Every structure is written in structure tokens, then in C-alpha cells.
Short mmCIF file of C-alpha atoms in Angstrom, two decimals:
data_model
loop_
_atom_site.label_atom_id
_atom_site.label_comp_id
_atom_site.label_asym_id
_atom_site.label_seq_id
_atom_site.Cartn_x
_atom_site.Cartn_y
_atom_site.Cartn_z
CA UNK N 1 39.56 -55.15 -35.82
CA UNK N 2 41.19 -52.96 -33.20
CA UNK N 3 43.16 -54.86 -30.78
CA UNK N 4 44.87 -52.42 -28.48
CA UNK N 5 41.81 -51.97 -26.34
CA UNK N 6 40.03 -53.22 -23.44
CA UNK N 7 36.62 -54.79 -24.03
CA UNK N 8 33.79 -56.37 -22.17
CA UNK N 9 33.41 -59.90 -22.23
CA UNK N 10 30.50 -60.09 -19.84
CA UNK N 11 28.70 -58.22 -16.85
CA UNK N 12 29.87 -58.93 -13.56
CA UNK N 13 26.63 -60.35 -12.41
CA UNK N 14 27.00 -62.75 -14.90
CA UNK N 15 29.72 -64.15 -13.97
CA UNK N 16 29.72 -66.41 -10.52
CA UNK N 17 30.10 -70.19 -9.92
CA UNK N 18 29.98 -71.61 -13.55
CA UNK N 19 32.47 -70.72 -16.18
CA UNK N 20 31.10 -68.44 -18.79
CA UNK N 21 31.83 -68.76 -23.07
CA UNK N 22 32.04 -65.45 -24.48
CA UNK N 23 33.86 -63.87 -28.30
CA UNK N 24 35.79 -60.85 -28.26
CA UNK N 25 37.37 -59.61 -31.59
CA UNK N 26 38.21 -63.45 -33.08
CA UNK N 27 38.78 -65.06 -29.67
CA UNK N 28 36.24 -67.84 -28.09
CA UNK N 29 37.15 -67.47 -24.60
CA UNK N 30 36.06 -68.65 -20.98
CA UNK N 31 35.95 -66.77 -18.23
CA UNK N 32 35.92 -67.97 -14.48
CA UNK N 33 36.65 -66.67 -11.17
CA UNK N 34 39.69 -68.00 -9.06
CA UNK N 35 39.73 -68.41 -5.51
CA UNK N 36 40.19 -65.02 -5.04
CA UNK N 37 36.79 -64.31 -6.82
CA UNK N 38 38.81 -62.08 -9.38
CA UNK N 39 38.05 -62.65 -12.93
CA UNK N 40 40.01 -64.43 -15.06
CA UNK N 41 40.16 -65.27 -18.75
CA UNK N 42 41.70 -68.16 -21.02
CA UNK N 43 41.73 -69.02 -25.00
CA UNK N 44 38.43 -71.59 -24.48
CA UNK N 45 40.67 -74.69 -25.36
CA UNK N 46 41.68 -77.42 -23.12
CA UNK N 47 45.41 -77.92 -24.18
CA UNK N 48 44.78 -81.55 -24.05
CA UNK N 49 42.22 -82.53 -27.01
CA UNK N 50 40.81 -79.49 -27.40
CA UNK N 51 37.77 -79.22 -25.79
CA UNK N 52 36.02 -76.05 -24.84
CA UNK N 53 36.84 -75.14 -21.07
CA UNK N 54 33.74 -73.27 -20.79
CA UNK N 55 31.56 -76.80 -20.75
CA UNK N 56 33.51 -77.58 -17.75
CA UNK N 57 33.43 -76.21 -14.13
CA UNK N 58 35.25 -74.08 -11.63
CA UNK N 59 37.18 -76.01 -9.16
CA UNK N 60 38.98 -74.13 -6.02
CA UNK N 61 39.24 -71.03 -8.21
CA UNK N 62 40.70 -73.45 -11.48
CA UNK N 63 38.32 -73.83 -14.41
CA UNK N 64 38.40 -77.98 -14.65
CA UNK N 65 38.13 -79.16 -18.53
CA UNK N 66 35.25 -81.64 -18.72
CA UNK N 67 37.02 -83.97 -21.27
CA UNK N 68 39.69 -85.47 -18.90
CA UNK N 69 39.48 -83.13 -15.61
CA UNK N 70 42.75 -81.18 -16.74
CA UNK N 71 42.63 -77.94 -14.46
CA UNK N 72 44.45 -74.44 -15.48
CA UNK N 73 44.68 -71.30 -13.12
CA UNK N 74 44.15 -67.87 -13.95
CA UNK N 75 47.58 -67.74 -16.00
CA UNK N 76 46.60 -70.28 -17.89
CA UNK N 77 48.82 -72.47 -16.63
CA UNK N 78 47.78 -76.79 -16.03
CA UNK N 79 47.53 -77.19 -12.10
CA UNK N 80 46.70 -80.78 -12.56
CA UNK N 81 46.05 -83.98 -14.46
CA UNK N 82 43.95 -86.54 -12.58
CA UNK N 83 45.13 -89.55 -14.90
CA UNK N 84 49.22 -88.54 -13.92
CA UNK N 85 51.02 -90.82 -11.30
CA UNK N 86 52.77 -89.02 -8.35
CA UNK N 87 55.94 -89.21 -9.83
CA UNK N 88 54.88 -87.65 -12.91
CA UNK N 89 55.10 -83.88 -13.13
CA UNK N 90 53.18 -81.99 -15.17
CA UNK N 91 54.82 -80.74 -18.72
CA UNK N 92 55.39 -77.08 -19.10
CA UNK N 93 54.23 -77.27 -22.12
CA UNK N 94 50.98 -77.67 -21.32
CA UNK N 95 49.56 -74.28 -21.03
CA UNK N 96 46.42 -72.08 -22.25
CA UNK N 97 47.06 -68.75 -23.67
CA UNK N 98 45.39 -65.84 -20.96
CA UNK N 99 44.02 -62.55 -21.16
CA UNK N 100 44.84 -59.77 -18.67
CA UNK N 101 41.07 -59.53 -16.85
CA UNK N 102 40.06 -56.75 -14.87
CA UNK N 103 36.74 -55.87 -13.16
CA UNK N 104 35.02 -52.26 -13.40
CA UNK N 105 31.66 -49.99 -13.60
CA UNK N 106 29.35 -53.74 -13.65
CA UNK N 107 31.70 -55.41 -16.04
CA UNK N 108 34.66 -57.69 -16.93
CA UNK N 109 36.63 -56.50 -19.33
CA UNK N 110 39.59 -58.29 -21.42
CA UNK N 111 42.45 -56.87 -22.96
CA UNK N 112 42.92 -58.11 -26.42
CA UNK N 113 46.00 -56.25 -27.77
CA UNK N 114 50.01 -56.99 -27.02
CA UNK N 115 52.14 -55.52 -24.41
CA UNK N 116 51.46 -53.58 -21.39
CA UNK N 117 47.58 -52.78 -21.34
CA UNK N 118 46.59 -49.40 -21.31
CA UNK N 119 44.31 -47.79 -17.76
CA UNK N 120 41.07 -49.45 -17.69
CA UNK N 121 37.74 -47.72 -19.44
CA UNK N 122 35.57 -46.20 -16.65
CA UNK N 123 32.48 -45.33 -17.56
CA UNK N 124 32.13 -41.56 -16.34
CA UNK N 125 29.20 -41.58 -12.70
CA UNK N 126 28.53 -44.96 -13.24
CA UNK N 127 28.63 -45.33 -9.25
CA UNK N 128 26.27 -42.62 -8.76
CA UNK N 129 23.65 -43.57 -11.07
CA UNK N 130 20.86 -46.54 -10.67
CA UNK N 131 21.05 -48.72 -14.43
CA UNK N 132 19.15 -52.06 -16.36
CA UNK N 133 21.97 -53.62 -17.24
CA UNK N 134 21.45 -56.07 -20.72
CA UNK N 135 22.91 -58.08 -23.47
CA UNK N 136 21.98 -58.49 -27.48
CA UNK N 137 23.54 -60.64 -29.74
CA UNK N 138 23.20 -59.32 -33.22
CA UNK N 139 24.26 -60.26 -36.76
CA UNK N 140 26.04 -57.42 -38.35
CA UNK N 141 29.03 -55.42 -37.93
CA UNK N 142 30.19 -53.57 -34.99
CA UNK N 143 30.92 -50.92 -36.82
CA UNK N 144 27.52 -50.66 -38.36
CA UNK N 145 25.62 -50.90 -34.77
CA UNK N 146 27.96 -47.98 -33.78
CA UNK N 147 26.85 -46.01 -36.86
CA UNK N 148 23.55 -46.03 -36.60
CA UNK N 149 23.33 -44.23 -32.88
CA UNK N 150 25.25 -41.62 -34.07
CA UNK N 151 22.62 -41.09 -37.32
CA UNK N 152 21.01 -37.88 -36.53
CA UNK N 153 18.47 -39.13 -39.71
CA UNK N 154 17.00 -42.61 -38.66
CA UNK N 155 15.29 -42.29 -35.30
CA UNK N 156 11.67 -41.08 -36.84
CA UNK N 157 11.47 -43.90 -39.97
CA UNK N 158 13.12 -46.34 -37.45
CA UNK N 159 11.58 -46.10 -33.92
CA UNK N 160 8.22 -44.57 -34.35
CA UNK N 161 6.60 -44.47 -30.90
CA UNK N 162 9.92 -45.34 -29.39
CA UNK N 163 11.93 -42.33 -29.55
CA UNK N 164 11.64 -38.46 -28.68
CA UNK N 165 12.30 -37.58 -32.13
CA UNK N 166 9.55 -39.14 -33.83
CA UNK N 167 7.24 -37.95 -30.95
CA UNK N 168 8.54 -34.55 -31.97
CA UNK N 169 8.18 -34.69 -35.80
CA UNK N 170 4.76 -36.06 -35.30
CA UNK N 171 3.81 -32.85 -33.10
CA UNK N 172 5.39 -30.46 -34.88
CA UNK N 173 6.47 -31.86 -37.96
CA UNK N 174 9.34 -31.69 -40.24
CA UNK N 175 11.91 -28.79 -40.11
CA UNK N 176 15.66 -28.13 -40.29
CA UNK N 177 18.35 -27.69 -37.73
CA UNK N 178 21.41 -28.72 -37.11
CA UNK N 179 23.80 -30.23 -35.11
CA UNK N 180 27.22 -30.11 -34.55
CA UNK N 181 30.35 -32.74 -34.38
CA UNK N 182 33.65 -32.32 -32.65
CA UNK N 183 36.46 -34.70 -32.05
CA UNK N 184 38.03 -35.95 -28.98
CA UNK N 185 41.27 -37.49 -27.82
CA UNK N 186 39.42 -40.92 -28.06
CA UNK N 187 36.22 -40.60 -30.20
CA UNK N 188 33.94 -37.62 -31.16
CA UNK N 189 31.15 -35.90 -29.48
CA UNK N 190 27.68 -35.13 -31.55
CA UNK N 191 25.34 -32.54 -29.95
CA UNK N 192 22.62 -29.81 -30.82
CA UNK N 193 21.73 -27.13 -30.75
CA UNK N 194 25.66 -26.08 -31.87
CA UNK N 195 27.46 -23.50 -30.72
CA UNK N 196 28.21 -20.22 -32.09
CA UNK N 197 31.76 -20.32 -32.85
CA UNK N 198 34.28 -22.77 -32.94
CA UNK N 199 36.18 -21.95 -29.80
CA UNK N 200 32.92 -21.65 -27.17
CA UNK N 201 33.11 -24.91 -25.34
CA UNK N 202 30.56 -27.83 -25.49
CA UNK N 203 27.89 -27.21 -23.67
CA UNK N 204 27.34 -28.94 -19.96
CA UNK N 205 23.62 -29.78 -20.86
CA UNK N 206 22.89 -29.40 -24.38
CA UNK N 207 19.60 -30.93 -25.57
CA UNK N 208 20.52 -34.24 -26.92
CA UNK N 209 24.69 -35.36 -27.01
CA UNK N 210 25.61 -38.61 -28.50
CA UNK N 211 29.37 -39.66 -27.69
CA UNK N 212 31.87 -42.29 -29.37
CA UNK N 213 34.80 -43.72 -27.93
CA UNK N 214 37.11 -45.88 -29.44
CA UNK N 215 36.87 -49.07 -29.99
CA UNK N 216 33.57 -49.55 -29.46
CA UNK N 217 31.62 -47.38 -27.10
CA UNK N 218 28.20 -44.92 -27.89
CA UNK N 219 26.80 -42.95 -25.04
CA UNK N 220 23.61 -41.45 -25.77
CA UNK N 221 22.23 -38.26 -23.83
CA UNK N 222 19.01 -36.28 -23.64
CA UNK N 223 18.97 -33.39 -20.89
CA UNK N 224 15.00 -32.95 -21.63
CA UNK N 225 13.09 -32.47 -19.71
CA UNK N 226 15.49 -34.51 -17.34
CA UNK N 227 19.17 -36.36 -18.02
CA UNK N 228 18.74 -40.19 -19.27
CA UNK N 229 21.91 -41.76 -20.73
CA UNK N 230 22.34 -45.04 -22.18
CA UNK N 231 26.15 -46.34 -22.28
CA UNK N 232 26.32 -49.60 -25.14
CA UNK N 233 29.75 -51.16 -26.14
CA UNK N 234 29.24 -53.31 -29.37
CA UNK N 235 31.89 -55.63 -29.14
CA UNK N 236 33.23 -57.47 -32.19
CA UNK N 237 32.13 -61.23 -32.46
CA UNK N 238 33.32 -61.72 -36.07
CA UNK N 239 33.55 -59.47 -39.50
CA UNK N 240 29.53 -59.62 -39.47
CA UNK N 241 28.85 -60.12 -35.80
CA UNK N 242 28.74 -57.78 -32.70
CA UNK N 243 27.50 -58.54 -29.29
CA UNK N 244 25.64 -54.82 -27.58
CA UNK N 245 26.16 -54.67 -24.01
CA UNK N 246 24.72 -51.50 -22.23
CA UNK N 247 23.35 -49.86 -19.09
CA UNK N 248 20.83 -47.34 -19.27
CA UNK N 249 19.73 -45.49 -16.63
CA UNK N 250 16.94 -45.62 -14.07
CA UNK N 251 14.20 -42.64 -13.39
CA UNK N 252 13.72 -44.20 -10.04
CA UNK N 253 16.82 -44.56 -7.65
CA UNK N 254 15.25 -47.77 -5.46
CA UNK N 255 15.99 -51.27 -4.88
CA UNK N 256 19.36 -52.65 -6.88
CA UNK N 257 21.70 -50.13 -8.11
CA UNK N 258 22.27 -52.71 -10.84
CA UNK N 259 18.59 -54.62 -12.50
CA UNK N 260 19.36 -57.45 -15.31
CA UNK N 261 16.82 -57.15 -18.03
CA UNK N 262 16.59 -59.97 -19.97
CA UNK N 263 13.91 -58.73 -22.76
CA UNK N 264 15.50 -56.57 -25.53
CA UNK N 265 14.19 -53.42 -25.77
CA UNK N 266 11.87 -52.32 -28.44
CA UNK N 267 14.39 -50.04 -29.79
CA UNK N 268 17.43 -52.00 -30.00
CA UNK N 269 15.42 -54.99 -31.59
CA UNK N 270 13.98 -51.97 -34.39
CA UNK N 271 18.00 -51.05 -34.96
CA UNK N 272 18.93 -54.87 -35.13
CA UNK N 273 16.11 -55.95 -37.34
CA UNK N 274 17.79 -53.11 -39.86
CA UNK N 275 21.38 -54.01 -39.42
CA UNK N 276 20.94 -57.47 -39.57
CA UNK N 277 18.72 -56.96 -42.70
CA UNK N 278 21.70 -54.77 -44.69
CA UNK N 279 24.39 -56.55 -43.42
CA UNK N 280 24.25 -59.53 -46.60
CA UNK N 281 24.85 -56.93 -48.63
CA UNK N 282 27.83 -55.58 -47.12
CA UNK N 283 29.20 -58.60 -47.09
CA UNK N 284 28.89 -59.19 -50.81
CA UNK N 285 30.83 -55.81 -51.96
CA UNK N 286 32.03 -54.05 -49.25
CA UNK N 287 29.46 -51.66 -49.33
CA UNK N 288 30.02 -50.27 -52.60
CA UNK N 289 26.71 -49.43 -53.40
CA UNK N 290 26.13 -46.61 -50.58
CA UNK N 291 26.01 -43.59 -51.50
CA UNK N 292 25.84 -40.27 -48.58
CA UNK N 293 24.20 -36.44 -48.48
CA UNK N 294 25.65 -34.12 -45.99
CA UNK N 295 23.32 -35.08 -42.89
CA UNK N 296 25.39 -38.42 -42.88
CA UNK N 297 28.46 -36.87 -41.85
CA UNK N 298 28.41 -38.15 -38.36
CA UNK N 299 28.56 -41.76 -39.50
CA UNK N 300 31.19 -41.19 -42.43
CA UNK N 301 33.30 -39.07 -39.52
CA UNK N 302 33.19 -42.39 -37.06
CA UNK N 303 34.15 -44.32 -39.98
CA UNK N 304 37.68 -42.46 -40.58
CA UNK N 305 38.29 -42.30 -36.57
CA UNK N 306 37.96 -46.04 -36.72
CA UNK N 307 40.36 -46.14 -40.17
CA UNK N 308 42.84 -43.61 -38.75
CA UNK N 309 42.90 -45.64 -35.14
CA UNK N 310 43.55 -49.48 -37.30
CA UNK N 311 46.07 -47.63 -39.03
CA UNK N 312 47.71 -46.26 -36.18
CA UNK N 313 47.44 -43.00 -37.30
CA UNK N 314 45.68 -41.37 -33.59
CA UNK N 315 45.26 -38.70 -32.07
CA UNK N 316 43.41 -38.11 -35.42
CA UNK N 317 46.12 -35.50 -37.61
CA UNK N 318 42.98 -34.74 -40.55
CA UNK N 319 39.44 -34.88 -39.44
CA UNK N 320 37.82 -31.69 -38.29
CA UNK N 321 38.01 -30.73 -34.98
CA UNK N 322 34.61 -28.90 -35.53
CA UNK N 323 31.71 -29.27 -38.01
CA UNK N 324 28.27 -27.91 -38.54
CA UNK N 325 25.46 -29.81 -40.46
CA UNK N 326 22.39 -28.84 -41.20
CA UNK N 327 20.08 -31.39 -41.47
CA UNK N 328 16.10 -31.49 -42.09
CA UNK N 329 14.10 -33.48 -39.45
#
């Protein structure tokens, strides 16, 4: 898992009086707002008897465990036992580890790694755009929910009736093209049509551009006949768990800039359904019985970002900077 990055731990609308459980990476966590109404975030763990914090409430900006009423501020630190006498001070010991907590672009995001955290991820005209904000909890990897928006291959078989391309294909039918990959200072871009040579730029408005920024971030494009995006962040949960958070936009700028849907959308549950479905047998061997053509090269080239970034080993020093594929579909 990648540590050394910010990720969300829930949307900001979902966050208000109660305290909220979320998992980020391996960490159950609960997240509150103090006083202040900034967001905070703890290890969910009363330092008493161990009792999840998030069961409990938010009391003058403290998150109050419901066990025994022990109360810890943003820091983590114990404000209070009820069951001390006033001569009793409370022991310093007596602490919950914290996460540095930050709010941005309709989220709050925790910062999972060591040291000094790096600038917060913005998510690029987020304040000019109107979004339906959502949530899906699926079983598989994060890794493998990342993979399979950047799989130039899939949508037809996978989303018939829900995607452009299988509108297309069924119109016009099968032919080849290609597309075109380039990496970034945090990720890798995917587009078509390509360019002509390897120093022209990337095109402004390309027909369809699928992005990938580390850890966890897809943003998928289409400029035709007018610019939708969808932003997801498929944040680890466990080895074989990921929870998708994402915004996609609206065609119609009224009413809330921000609309919670709580239905999954048809696509998303057509992806999960086939994630969650491999996923056993990933977790048998590893994955030792795939085998690749050419047109996957987007998904093997996200795989090595992700191996070269847990290695340490980024800005990326061996992957292309630019790469062609022709593909039939």
C-alpha cells in the first residue's frame, strides 16, 4: 500500500454532527468535527478498553467514547474522564494516535504516511463545475478498480447500453485505432486519437482522455459532443477491498453545486460485479494465471507506476514517456 499520500476518508457533506467510521489503507478511523467545525481524525480506539470512538458522539468539538464517556480532541489527546475525582489529573499516557485532516474540492482527506505531509490534492475546476457526488464499497483491489478505467478493451463486453463505446461499435461496428499513453510527474495520461510525433503536446480537447494519479485517482474525459468528466479515488480498505468515491459532472448547472446520489450507477455496479467476481482468484496466486496482448498496455503501464512509486523509485527513471497502441474496437 502507498502511504505517503493524502486520501479521502469521506465527503464533506457527510460529515456533520455525528462521528463518522471510515478505512483508509489498514486504518479503522473516526472522524469528527471540533468546535471549530474543522475535520479531524483519530485511530477509532478509545484508549481506555478499546472501544470504537465512532459509536460514540461529538461533544463541544471532542468525539466522547460511548464505553465510559472518555473524550479526546482533535490531537488525539484525553480532555476528560467523567469517573476521575478533581484531584486526579488525567495520565499523559492516555492518548489516541491522529491523522493530519484537511478539507478540500467536497472532501476530507487524511494523510496516512510519516513526516511532514505533502500540498493537498486539488482536483483541477472542481469549483467551477456542478457534480453528483457518491460512494461504493466494493470487494476487490484498489489496484484492480483503477485498472479497469484505464482498459481501452472492456467498455463494449462490459457496459452495453451504458457507455459511448458500445453505442459506437453497435453503429458502426468493429475497427482498429489507437490510442496513445504518456507519463506524468504523478500518474499517466491515456488519450486518442494520438498525436503525430512524440514531441507535439497533448491535445487540449482530444476525444476521450483518461488520467491516473498516484495513489489512487482516475479521471475520465469525453470532449464529444460536449466535456463530461468523472473524478473517482479508490481508496484502499484492505489487500482485497477498495472503497470508490467520485464526482461526476452535471449537464445542467442549477440548484446545489454539490447533489449526493445514493444509488450506484449502472456502470460502476457492471465494473464491480467483474472485479468482485475475479478478485478470489487473485487472491489464491497472485494473479499468475493472466496472461496480456498489446491493447493491455495501459493497465500493465499503471501497474509499474504503482511498483516503481512502493519502491520509491519516482519520478518514474524506465517507463516510456510515450507509447502508441493499436488496438481493435
Amino acid at each position: 500500500m502507498l502511504r505517503d499520500y493524502w486520501y479521502i476518508a469521506c465527503a464533506s457533506m457527510k460529515l456533520r454532527g455525528s462521528p463518522v467510521k471510515v478505512k483508509v489503507l489498514d486504518h479503522d478511523m473516526v472522524v469528527f468535527r471540533d468546535a471549530r467545525g474543522r475535520p479531524s481524525a483519530l485511530l477509532d480506539r478509545c484508549s481506555h478498553r478499546g472501544a470504537p470512538l465512532s459509536i460514540g458522539r461529538v461533544v463541544r468539538g471532542a468525539v466522547e467514547c460511548s464505553y465510559h464517556g472518555w473524550r479526546y480532541d482533535r490531537s488525539g489527546e484525553c480532555i476528560h474522564i467523567p469517573s476521575l475525582t478533581k484531584e486526579r489529573r488525567i495520565p499523559k499516557s492516555c492518548t489516541v494516535p491522529s491523522f493530519p485532516c484537511a478539507e478540500n474540492d467536497g472532501y476530507v482527506w487524511v494523510w496516512t504516511g510519516e513526516g511532514e505531509p505533502a500540498p493537498l490534492p486539488a482536483i483541477a475546476g472542481f469549483s467551477s463545475r456542478y457534480w453528483v457526488q457518491g460512494m461504493v464499497e466494493a470487494q476487490c483491489a484498489s489496484l484492480r478498480a483503477v485498472e479497469i478505467n484505464l482498459d481501452w478493451c472492456h467498455p463494449y463486453f462490459a457496459h452495453r447500453w451504458t457507455h459511448p463505446q458500445s453505442y459506437r461499435i453497435r453503429v458502426k461496428g468493429f475497427s482498429e485505432g489507437r490510442y496513445e499513453t504518456r507519463a506524468t510527474s504523478s500518474g499517466m495520461i491515456l488519450f486518442a486519437p494520438p498525436t503525430k510525433t512524440d514531441d507535439a503536446p497533448v491535445p487540449a480537447e482530444p476525444g476521450i482522455k483518461l488520467t491516473y494519479e498516484l495513489p489512487d485517482r482516475v479521471s475520465v474525459e469525453f470532449f464529444r459532443p460536449y466535456h463530461t468528466r468523472a473524478v473517482m479515488h479508490f481508496v484502499p480498505t484492505g489487500p482485497s477491498s477498495c472503497r470508490l468515491e467520485y464526482v461526476r459532472t452535471r449537464s445542467l448547472p442549477i440548484g446545489r453545486r454539490i447533489r449526493w446520489e445514493s444509488r450506484e450507477p449502472l456502470l460502476f455496479a457492471q465494473d464491480r460485479t467483474l472485479l468482485e467476481g475475479g478478485q478470489p482468484w487473485y487472491d489464491r496466486d497472485g494473479g499468475q494465471f493472466e496472461r496480456s496482448v498489446e491493447a493491455d498496455w495501459s493497465t500493465i503501464m499503471v501497474r509499474q507506476i504503482v511498483e516503481q512509486a512502493a519502491s520509491g523509485q519516482w519520478p518514474p527513471t524506465e517507463l516510456p514517456r510515450r507509447r502508441v497502441i493499436s488496438v481493435r474496437g
